[in-house]
CSV table of C-alpha atoms in Angstrom, one decimal:
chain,number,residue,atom,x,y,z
A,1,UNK,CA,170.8,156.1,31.2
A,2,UNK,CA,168.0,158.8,30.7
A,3,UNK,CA,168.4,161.8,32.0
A,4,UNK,CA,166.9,163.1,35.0
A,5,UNK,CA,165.0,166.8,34.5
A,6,UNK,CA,163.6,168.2,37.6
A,7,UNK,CA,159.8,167.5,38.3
A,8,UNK,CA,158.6,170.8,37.1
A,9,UNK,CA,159.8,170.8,33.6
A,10,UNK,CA,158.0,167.4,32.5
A,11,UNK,CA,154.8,169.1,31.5
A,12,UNK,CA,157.2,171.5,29.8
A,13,UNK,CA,158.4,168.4,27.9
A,14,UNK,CA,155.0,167.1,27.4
A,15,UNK,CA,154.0,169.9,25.4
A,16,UNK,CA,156.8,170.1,23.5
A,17,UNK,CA,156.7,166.8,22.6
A,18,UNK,CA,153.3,166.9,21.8
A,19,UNK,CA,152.7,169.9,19.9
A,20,UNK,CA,156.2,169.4,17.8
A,21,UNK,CA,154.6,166.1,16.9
A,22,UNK,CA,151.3,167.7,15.6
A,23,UNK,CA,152.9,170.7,14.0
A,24,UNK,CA,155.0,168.7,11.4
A,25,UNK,CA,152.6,165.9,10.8
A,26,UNK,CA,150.6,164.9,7.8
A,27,UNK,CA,147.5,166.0,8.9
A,28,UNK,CA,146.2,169.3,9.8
A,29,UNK,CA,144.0,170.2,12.9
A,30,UNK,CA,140.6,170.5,12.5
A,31,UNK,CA,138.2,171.6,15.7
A,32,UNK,CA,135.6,169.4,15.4
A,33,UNK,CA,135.5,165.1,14.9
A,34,UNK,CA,132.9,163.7,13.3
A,35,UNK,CA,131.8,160.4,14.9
A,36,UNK,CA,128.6,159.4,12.6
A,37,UNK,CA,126.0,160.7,10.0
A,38,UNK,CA,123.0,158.8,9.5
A,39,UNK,CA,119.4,158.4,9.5
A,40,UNK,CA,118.3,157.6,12.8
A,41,UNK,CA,115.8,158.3,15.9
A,42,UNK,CA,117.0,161.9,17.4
A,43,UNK,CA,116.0,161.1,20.8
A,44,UNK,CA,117.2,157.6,20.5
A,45,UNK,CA,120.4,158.8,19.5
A,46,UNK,CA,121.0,161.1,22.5
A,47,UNK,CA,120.3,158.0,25.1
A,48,UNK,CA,122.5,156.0,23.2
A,49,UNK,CA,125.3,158.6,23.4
A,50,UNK,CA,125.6,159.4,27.1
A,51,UNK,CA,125.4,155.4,27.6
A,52,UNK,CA,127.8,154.7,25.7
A,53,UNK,CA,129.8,157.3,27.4
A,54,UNK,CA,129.5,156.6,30.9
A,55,UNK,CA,130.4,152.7,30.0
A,56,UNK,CA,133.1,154.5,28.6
A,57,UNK,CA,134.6,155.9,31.8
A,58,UNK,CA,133.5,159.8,31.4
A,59,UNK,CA,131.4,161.6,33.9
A,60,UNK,CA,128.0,162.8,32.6
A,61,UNK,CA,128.8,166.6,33.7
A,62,UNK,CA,125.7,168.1,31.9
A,63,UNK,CA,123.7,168.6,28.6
A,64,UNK,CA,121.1,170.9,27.1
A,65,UNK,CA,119.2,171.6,24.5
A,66,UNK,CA,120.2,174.6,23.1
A,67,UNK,CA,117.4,175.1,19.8
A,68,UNK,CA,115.5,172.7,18.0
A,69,UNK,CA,117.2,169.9,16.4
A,70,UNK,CA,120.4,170.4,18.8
A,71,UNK,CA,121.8,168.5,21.5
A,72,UNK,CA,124.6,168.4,23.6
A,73,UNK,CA,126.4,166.6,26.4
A,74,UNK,CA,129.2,167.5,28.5
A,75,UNK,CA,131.7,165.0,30.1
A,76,UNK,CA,135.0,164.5,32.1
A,77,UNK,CA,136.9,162.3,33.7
A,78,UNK,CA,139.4,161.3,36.1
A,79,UNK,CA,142.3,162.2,33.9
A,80,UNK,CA,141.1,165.9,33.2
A,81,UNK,CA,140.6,166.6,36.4
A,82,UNK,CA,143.7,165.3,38.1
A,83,UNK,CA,145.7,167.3,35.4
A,84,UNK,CA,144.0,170.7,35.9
A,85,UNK,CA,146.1,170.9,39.0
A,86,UNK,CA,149.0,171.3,36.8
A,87,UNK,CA,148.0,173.0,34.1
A,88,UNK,CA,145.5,176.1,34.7
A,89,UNK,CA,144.9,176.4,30.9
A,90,UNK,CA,143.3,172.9,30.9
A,91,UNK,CA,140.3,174.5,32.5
A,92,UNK,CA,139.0,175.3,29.5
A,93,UNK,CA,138.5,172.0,28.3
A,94,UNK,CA,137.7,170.2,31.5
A,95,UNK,CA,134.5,170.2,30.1
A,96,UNK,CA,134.3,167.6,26.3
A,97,UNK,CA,131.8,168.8,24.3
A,98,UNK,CA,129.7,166.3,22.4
A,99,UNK,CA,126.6,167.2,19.7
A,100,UNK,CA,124.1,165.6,18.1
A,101,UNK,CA,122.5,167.7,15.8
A,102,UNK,CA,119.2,166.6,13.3
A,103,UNK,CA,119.7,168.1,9.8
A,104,UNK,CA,117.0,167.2,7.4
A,105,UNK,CA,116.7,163.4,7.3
A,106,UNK,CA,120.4,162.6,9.3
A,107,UNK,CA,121.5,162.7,12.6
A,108,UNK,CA,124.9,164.1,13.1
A,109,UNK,CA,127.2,163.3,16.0
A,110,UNK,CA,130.4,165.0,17.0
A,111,UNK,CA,132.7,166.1,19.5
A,112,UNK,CA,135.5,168.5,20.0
A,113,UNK,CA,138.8,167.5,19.0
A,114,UNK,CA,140.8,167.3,21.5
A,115,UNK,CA,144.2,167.9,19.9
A,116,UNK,CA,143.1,171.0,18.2
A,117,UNK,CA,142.4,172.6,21.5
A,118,UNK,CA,145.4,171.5,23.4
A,119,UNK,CA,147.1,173.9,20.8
A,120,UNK,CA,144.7,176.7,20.7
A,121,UNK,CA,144.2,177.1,24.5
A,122,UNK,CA,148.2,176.4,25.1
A,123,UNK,CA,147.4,173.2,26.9
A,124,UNK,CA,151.1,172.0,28.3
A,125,UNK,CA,149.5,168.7,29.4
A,126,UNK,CA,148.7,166.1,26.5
A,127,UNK,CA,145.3,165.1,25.8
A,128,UNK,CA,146.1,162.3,23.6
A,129,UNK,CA,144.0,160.0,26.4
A,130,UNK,CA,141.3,161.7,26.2
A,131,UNK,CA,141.4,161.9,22.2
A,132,UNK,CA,142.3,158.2,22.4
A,133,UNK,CA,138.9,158.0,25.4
A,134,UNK,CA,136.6,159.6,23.1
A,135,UNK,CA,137.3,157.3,19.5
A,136,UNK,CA,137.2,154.3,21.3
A,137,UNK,CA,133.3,155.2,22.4
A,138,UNK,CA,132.5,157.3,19.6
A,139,UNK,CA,134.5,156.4,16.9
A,140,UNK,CA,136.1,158.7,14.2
A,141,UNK,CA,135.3,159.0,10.9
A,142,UNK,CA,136.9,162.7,10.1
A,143,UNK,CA,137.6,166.1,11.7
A,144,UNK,CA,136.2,168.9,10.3
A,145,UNK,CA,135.1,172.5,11.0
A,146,UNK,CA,138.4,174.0,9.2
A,147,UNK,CA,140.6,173.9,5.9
A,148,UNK,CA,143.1,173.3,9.0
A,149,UNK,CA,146.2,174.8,11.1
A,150,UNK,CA,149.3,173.4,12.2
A,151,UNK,CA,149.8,173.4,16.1
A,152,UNK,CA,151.8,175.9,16.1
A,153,UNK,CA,150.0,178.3,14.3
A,154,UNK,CA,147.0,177.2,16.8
A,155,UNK,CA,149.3,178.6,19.9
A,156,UNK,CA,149.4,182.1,18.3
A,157,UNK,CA,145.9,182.1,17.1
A,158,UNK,CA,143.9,184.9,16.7
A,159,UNK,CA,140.9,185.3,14.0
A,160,UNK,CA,142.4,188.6,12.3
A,161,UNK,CA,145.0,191.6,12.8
A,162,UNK,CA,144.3,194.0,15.9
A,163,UNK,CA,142.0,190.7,17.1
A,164,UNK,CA,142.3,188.6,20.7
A,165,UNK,CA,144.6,186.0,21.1
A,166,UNK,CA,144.3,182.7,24.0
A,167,UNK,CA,146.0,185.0,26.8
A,168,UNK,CA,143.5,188.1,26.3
A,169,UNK,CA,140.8,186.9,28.7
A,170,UNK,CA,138.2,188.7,30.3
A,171,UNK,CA,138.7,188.9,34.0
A,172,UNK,CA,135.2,189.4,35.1
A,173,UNK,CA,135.8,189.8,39.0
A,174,UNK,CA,137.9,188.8,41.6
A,175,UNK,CA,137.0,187.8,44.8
A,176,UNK,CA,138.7,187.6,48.1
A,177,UNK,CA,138.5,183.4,47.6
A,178,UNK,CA,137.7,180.4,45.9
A,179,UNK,CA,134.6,179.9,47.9
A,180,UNK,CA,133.2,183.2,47.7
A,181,UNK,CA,134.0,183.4,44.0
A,182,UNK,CA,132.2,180.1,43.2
A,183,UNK,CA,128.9,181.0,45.7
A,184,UNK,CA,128.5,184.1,43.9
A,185,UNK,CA,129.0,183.1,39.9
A,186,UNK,CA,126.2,179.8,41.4
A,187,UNK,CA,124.2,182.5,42.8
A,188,UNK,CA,124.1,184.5,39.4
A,189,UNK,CA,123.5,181.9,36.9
A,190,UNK,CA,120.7,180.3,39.4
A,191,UNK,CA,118.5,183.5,39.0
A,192,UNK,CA,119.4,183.8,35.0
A,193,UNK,CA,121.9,187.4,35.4
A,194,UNK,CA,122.3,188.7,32.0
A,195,UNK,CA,119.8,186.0,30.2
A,196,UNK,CA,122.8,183.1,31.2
A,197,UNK,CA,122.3,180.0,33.4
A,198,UNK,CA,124.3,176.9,34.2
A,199,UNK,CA,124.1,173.7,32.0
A,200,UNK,CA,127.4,172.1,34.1
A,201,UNK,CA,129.4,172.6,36.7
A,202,UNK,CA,132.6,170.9,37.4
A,203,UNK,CA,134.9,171.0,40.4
A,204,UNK,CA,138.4,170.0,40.3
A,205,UNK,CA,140.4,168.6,43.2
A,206,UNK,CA,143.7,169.9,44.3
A,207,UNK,CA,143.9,173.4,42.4
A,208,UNK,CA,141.1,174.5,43.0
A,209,UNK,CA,139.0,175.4,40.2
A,210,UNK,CA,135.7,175.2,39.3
A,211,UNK,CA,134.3,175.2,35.8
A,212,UNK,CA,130.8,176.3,34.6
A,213,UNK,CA,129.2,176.1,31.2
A,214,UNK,CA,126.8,178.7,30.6
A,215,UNK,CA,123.9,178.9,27.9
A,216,UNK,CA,123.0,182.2,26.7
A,217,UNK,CA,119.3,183.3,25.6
A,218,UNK,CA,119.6,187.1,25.4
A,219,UNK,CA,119.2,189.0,22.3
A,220,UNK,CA,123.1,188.9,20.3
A,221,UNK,CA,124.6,187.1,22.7
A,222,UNK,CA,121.7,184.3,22.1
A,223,UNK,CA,123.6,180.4,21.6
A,224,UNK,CA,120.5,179.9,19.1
A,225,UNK,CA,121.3,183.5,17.3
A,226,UNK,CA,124.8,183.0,16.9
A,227,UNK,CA,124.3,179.4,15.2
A,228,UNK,CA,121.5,180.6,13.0
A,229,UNK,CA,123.8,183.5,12.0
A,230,UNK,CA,127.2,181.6,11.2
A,231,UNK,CA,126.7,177.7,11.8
A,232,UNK,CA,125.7,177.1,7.7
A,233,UNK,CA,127.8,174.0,6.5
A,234,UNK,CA,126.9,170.7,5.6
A,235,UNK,CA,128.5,169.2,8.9
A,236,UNK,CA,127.4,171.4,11.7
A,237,UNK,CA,129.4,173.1,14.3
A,238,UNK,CA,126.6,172.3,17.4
A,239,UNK,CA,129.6,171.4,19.5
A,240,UNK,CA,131.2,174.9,19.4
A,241,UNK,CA,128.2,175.1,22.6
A,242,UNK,CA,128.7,175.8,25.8
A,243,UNK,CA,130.9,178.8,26.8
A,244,UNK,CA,133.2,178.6,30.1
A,245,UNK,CA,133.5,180.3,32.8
A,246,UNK,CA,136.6,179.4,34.7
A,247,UNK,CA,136.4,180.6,38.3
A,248,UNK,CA,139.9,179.9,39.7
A,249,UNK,CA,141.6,180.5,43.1
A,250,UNK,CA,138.6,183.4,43.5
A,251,UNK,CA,139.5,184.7,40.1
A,252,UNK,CA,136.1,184.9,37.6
A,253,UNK,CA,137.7,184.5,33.6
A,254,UNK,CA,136.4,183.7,30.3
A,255,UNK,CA,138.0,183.6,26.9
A,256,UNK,CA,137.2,186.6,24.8
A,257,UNK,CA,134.1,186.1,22.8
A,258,UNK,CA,136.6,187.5,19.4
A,259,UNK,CA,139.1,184.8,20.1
A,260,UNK,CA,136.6,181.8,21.0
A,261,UNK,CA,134.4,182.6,17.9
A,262,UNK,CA,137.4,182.6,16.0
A,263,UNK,CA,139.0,179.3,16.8
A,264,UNK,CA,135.4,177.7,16.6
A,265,UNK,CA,134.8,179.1,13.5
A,266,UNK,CA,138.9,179.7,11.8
A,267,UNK,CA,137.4,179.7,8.2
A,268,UNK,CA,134.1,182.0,8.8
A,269,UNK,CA,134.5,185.1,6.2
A,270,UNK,CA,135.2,188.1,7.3
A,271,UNK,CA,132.4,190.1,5.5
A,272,UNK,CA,129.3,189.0,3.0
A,273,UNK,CA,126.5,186.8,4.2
A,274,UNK,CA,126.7,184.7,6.9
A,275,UNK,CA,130.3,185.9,7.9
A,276,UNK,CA,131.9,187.3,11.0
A,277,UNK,CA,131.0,190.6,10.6
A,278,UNK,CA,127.1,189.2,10.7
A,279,UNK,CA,128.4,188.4,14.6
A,280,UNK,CA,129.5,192.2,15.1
A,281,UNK,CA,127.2,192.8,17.8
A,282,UNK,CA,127.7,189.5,19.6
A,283,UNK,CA,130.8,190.1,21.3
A,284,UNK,CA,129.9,193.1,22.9
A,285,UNK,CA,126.7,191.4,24.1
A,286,UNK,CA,128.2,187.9,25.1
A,287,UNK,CA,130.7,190.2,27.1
A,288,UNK,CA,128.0,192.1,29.3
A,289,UNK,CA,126.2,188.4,30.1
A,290,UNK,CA,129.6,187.1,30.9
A,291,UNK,CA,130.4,189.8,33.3
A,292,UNK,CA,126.5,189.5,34.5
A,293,UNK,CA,126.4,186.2,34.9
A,294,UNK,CA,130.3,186.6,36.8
A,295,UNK,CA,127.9,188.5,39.4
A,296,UNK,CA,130.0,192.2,38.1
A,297,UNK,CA,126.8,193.7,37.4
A,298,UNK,CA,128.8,197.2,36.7
């Protein structure tokens, strides 16, 4: 007879189960899945991408160009958005992130890996459906974007010593509500605060929370600087684009742009050329749009 645990503890369960399972497998996690490289029309490849996944069962939620040769598209589903209720930490990847990106003659298409950040962002809820959602319209042919970390060294993450960890978020305002919190983070990224504007928005039932993803244009906290500065291997890391803003029961938070660089980037060098230290202006400067765009202009 199985045993009965009180309703509470099964997303307890489901994350043990889950990440256990990862930690001690074969294979390590990886950010980023690679779902082709070919030669191919850029354009052509974009329309075919956000067909095939809205026959697919996601929800278009928003895309953007971010620089030449770059693409990407942001989609949900039913499944995310139901969970969030239970899981606040799932905000953070409401939004799945999928790039095309053009480098010389091939077209590149890729999307976040789902079980690498259920582990980094201490998701309790399992994301194997959407993993499972997301190969059966886009195929997988590898992961990539890291040599690769078990799950359980993804919980307790953090780039290097004295560096931000998952749990040290910015909390860039607070506001008496949910409503008022979310009219004035629209209100911001409508008239561009701090060189940031909206590429989604996505509202969840039930908790509440509402998620935007917010492009960047100003000087080092620029999406295309950033790339340009770090973004340098074969297989590119396009999807890494855009950063969250989680505004949830009238609280405004963002990961800390030290931790999210990190965990998008776990093998980057910590000096020489093209290395973290190459990004030592950024967070300061992806901080003050973040707090701009939260409408905390102080």
């Amino acid at each position: 007879m199985l045993r009965r645990y009180p309703r509470i503890f099964w997303p307890f369960l489901i994350w043990f189960l889950t990440s256990t399972g990862a930690a001690y497998g074969a294979d390590p996690l990886r950010p980023y899945v690679l779902s082709s490289h070919t030669r191919g029309d850029f354009v052509k490849t974009i329309i075919d991408v956000k067909e095939a996944l809205v026959a697919g069962g996601f929800e278009l939620a928003g895309e953007y160009t971010p620089y030449a040769d770059a693409h990407i598209i942001v989609v949900t589903n039913e499944y995310l958005k139901k969970q969030v209720q239970y899981d606040g930490n799932l905000a953070f990847a409401l939004g799945q992130r999928v790039s095309v990106t053009r480098l010389n003659d091939r077209i590149q298409v890729a999307y976040t890996n789902p079980d690498y950040f259920q582990s980094a962002y201490r998701i309790y809820t399992s994301l194997a459906p959407v993993r499972q959602a997301l190969q059966e319209v886009l195929g997988r042919q590898e992961t990539f974007g890291a040599k690769g970390l078990t799950a359980e060294k993804l919980r307790s993450y953090h780039y290097s010593y004295g560096m931000e960890y998952f749990n040290d978020q910015l909390l860039l305002a607070e506001y008496p509500d949910q409503d008022s919190a979310v009219r004035v983070v629209q209100g911001a990224l409508d008239r561009h605060a701090g060189g940031v504007h909206a590429v989604y928005r996505i509202d969840a039932p039930g908790r509440p929370v509402t998620v935007f993803g917010v492009a960047m244009t100003y000087d080092f906290s620029s999406d295309e600087a950033i790339m340009a500065a770090v973004d340098r291997s074969s297989l590119r890391h396009t999807a890494r684009l855009p950063y969250e803003i989680v505004v949830d029961r009238g609280k405004v938070v963002a990961l800390h742009p030290r931790f999210r660089l990190g965990v998008n980037f776990p093998d980057l060098k910590m000096v020489g050329e093209h290395s973290f230290i190459s990004l030592r202006e950024a967070p300061a400067a992806i901080t003050r749009a973040l707090y701009a765009a939260a409408g905390n202009e102080k």
